PDB file of C-alpha atoms in Angstrom:
ATOM      1  CA  MET A 542     -49.619 -41.300  49.170  1.00  0.00           C
ATOM      2  CA  THR A 543     -50.078 -44.734  47.637  1.00  0.00           C
ATOM      3  CA  GLY A 544     -46.403 -45.296  46.895  1.00  0.00           C
ATOM      4  CA  GLN A 545     -46.942 -44.929  43.178  1.00  0.00           C
ATOM      5  CA  SER A 546     -45.034 -42.044  41.615  1.00  0.00           C
ATOM      6  CA  PRO A 547     -46.897 -39.836  39.152  1.00  0.00           C
ATOM      7  CA  ALA A 548     -45.641 -39.708  35.578  1.00  0.00           C
ATOM      8  CA  VAL A 549     -43.320 -36.765  35.129  1.00  0.00           C
ATOM      9  CA  ALA A 550     -43.089 -35.011  31.778  1.00  0.00           C
ATOM     10  CA  PRO A 551     -39.648 -35.112  30.153  1.00  0.00           C
ATOM     11  CA  ALA A 552     -37.649 -32.009  29.218  1.00  0.00           C
ATOM     12  CA  SER A 553     -39.639 -31.357  26.066  1.00  0.00           C
ATOM     13  CA  GLN A 554     -37.305 -28.750  24.553  1.00  0.00           C
ATOM     14  CA  VAL A 555     -34.609 -31.426  24.412  1.00  0.00           C
ATOM     15  CA  ILE A 556     -36.995 -33.854  22.735  1.00  0.00           C
ATOM     16  CA  VAL A 557     -38.199 -31.485  20.004  1.00  0.00           C
ATOM     17  CA  THR A 558     -34.764 -30.015  19.258  1.00  0.00           C
ATOM     18  CA  ARG A 559     -33.300 -33.506  18.787  1.00  0.00           C
ATOM     19  CA  ALA A 560     -36.251 -34.678  16.699  1.00  0.00           C
ATOM     20  CA  LEU A 561     -36.121 -31.633  14.396  1.00  0.00           C
ATOM     21  CA  ARG A 562     -32.324 -31.807  14.109  1.00  0.00           C
ATOM     22  CA  ASP A 563     -32.528 -35.452  13.068  1.00  0.00           C
ATOM     23  CA  VAL A 564     -35.119 -34.687  10.373  1.00  0.00           C
ATOM     24  CA  LEU A 565     -33.741 -31.392   9.036  1.00  0.00           C
ATOM     25  CA  GLY A 566     -29.993 -31.914   9.400  1.00  0.00           C
ATOM     26  CA  VAL A 567     -29.458 -28.272  10.472  1.00  0.00           C
ATOM     27  CA  HIS A 568     -28.581 -26.541  13.734  1.00  0.00           C
ATOM     28  CA  VAL A 569     -31.617 -26.706  16.058  1.00  0.00           C
ATOM     29  CA  SER A 570     -31.343 -25.470  19.640  1.00  0.00           C
ATOM     30  CA  THR A 571     -32.907 -23.321  22.337  1.00  0.00           C
ATOM     31  CA  GLN A 572     -30.252 -20.583  22.021  1.00  0.00           C
ATOM     32  CA  LYS A 573     -28.638 -18.724  19.145  1.00  0.00           C
ATOM     33  CA  PRO A 574     -25.402 -20.346  18.054  1.00  0.00           C
ATOM     34  CA  ARG A 575     -22.174 -18.387  18.559  1.00  0.00           C
ATOM     35  CA  GLU A 576     -21.145 -19.027  14.986  1.00  0.00           C
ATOM     36  CA  VAL A 577     -24.267 -18.365  12.940  1.00  0.00           C
ATOM     37  CA  PRO A 578     -24.888 -20.934  10.195  1.00  0.00           C
ATOM     38  CA  GLU A 579     -26.708 -20.019   6.989  1.00  0.00           C
ATOM     39  CA  ARG A 580     -29.911 -21.653   8.284  1.00  0.00           C
ATOM     40  CA  TYR A 581     -30.878 -22.594  11.815  1.00  0.00           C
ATOM     41  CA  VAL A 582     -33.890 -23.122  14.075  1.00  0.00           C
ATOM     42  CA  LEU A 583     -34.548 -21.928  17.618  1.00  0.00           C
ATOM     43  CA  VAL A 584     -37.178 -23.642  19.764  1.00  0.00           C
ATOM     44  CA  SER A 585     -38.636 -22.079  22.928  1.00  0.00           C
ATOM     45  CA  ARG A 586     -41.280 -23.559  25.181  1.00  0.00           C
ATOM     46  CA  ILE A 587     -44.237 -21.200  25.572  1.00  0.00           C
ATOM     47  CA  GLY A 588     -46.657 -23.319  27.585  1.00  0.00           C
ATOM     48  CA  GLY A 589     -48.596 -26.527  27.765  1.00  0.00           C
ATOM     49  CA  SER A 590     -48.694 -29.229  30.394  1.00  0.00           C
ATOM     50  CA  SER A 591     -49.687 -32.822  31.015  1.00  0.00           C
ATOM     51  CA  ARG A 592     -53.423 -33.163  30.481  1.00  0.00           C
ATOM     52  CA  THR A 593     -53.542 -36.894  31.130  1.00  0.00           C
ATOM     53  CA  PHE A 594     -51.521 -39.445  33.050  1.00  0.00           C
ATOM     54  CA  ALA A 595     -50.116 -40.755  29.760  1.00  0.00           C
ATOM     55  CA  THR A 596     -49.048 -37.684  27.759  1.00  0.00           C
ATOM     56  CA  ALA A 597     -47.368 -34.295  27.968  1.00  0.00           C
ATOM     57  CA  ASP A 598     -48.655 -31.542  25.666  1.00  0.00           C
ATOM     58  CA  PRO A 599     -46.054 -28.753  25.534  1.00  0.00           C
ATOM     59  CA  ARG A 600     -46.366 -25.765  23.180  1.00  0.00           C
ATOM     60  CA  PHE A 601     -43.516 -23.993  21.405  1.00  0.00           C
ATOM     61  CA  LEU A 602     -42.372 -20.951  19.482  1.00  0.00           C
ATOM     62  CA  VAL A 603     -40.297 -22.130  16.511  1.00  0.00           C
ATOM     63  CA  GLU A 604     -38.019 -19.535  14.887  1.00  0.00           C
ATOM     64  CA  CYS A 605     -36.548 -20.300  11.463  1.00  0.00           C
ATOM     65  CA  TYR A 606     -33.557 -18.292  10.216  1.00  0.00           C
ATOM     66  CA  GLY A 607     -32.243 -18.001   6.665  1.00  0.00           C
ATOM     67  CA  PRO A 608     -29.871 -15.725   4.725  1.00  0.00           C
ATOM     68  CA  ASP A 609     -32.598 -13.727   2.953  1.00  0.00           C
ATOM     69  CA  GLU A 610     -36.363 -13.311   2.996  1.00  0.00           C
ATOM     70  CA  VAL A 611     -37.193 -15.776   0.240  1.00  0.00           C
ATOM     71  CA  ASP A 612     -34.873 -18.468   1.590  1.00  0.00           C
ATOM     72  CA  ALA A 613     -36.036 -17.964   5.184  1.00  0.00           C
ATOM     73  CA  GLU A 614     -39.699 -18.293   4.203  1.00  0.00           C
ATOM     74  CA  GLY A 615     -39.060 -21.431   2.156  1.00  0.00           C
ATOM     75  CA  PHE A 616     -36.973 -22.876   4.974  1.00  0.00           C
ATOM     76  CA  ALA A 617     -39.753 -22.105   7.475  1.00  0.00           C
ATOM     77  CA  GLU A 618     -42.215 -24.003   5.263  1.00  0.00           C
ATOM     78  CA  GLU A 619     -39.823 -26.985   5.335  1.00  0.00           C
ATOM     79  CA  VAL A 620     -39.598 -26.745   9.119  1.00  0.00           C
ATOM     80  CA  ILE A 621     -43.399 -26.632   9.509  1.00  0.00           C
ATOM     81  CA  ALA A 622     -43.778 -29.699   7.287  1.00  0.00           C
ATOM     82  CA  ALA A 623     -41.132 -31.529   9.335  1.00  0.00           C
ATOM     83  CA  TRP A 624     -42.786 -30.385  12.574  1.00  0.00           C
ATOM     84  CA  ARG A 625     -46.203 -31.730  11.569  1.00  0.00           C
ATOM     85  CA  ALA A 626     -44.656 -35.092  10.687  1.00  0.00           C
ATOM     86  CA  LEU A 627     -42.652 -35.571  13.910  1.00  0.00           C
ATOM     87  CA  ARG A 628     -43.239 -39.103  15.199  1.00  0.00           C
ATOM     88  CA  SER A 629     -40.011 -39.957  17.000  1.00  0.00           C
ATOM     89  CA  HIS A 630     -38.274 -39.384  20.336  1.00  0.00           C
ATOM     90  CA  GLY A 631     -41.569 -40.163  22.100  1.00  0.00           C
ATOM     91  CA  ILE A 632     -43.588 -37.645  20.051  1.00  0.00           C
ATOM     92  CA  THR A 633     -46.932 -39.161  19.059  1.00  0.00           C
ATOM     93  CA  HIS A 634     -48.549 -36.080  17.478  1.00  0.00           C
ATOM     94  CA  ALA A 635     -47.409 -32.614  16.360  1.00  0.00           C
ATOM     95  CA  TYR A 636     -49.295 -29.628  14.981  1.00  0.00           C
ATOM     96  CA  ASP A 637     -48.764 -25.989  14.100  1.00  0.00           C
ATOM     97  CA  ASP A 638     -51.168 -23.103  14.655  1.00  0.00           C
ATOM     98  CA  GLN A 639     -51.158 -22.016  10.974  1.00  0.00           C
ATOM     99  CA  ASN A 640     -49.528 -18.714  11.871  1.00  0.00           C
ATOM    100  CA  LEU A 641     -46.227 -18.522   9.966  1.00  0.00           C
ATOM    101  CA  VAL A 642     -45.106 -14.891  10.061  1.00  0.00           C
ATOM    102  CA  PRO A 643     -41.927 -12.914   9.367  1.00  0.00           C
ATOM    103  CA  ASN A 644     -40.489 -11.262  12.470  1.00  0.00           C
ATOM    104  CA  GLU A 645     -37.394  -9.090  12.063  1.00  0.00           C
ATOM    105  CA  ASP A 646     -34.596  -9.941  14.474  1.00  0.00           C
ATOM    106  CA  PRO A 647     -32.269  -6.966  15.103  1.00  0.00           C
ATOM    107  CA  ASP A 648     -29.634  -9.175  16.754  1.00  0.00           C
ATOM    108  CA  THR A 649     -28.636 -11.103  13.633  1.00  0.00           C
ATOM    109  CA  THR A 650     -27.948 -10.681   9.935  1.00  0.00           C
ATOM    110  CA  ARG A 651     -30.348 -13.536   9.185  1.00  0.00           C
ATOM    111  CA  VAL A 652     -34.046 -13.215   8.305  1.00  0.00           C
ATOM    112  CA  ARG A 653     -36.502 -14.852  10.703  1.00  0.00           C
ATOM    113  CA  PHE A 654     -39.896 -16.462  10.113  1.00  0.00           C
ATOM    114  CA  GLN A 655     -41.651 -18.028  13.069  1.00  0.00           C
ATOM    115  CA  PHE A 656     -44.675 -20.088  14.057  1.00  0.00           C
ATOM    116  CA  THR A 657     -46.195 -21.642  17.144  1.00  0.00           C
ATOM    117  CA  GLY A 658     -47.296 -25.208  17.647  1.00  0.00           C
ATOM    118  CA  GLY A 659     -47.355 -28.125  19.986  1.00  0.00           C
ATOM    119  CA  VAL A 660     -46.514 -31.764  20.358  1.00  0.00           C
ATOM    120  CA  GLN A 661     -47.881 -34.680  22.330  1.00  0.00           C
ATOM    121  CA  ILE A 662     -45.240 -36.768  24.074  1.00  0.00           C
ATOM    122  CA  ALA A 663     -45.949 -40.208  25.518  1.00  0.00           C
ATOM    123  CA  LEU A 664     -45.010 -40.514  29.184  1.00  0.00           C
TER     124      LEU A 664
END
C-alpha cells in the first residue's frame, strides 16, 4: 500500500434525505414516521457505487405519500422536480428514470407514488 487512503463514499441516504428535506420542507427519511404526516417521502438505496476516484453514484427508490391519489401524484411530480434539481450537500448531478408509478401501500392510509433515480456525489 502506498500510504494513501482511497476515497470512501459518504452515507448517501443521509445526504439525499437532508437535501430533499431542505428543498421540500416535508418529512423525508429512510423509514416511515411513527406519526404519519399528510405528505412525506421515503428514500431507500437500491444500488450504485463509486465509478471513479472522485464521485459516488448511488441509486434510490423514492416513495412519495399523500392523502389521496390526486394529491399524491402531484406531490410526486414536485418531488421529482426537486430531485432533478438537487445541487447541494455534495450532490453534483441528479436524475430520475422517468418511471413515476402508483404503488398501493397496505401499511398506511396514505397513497403512494414512487420512482427510481440516482445522484452523483463528489468525494
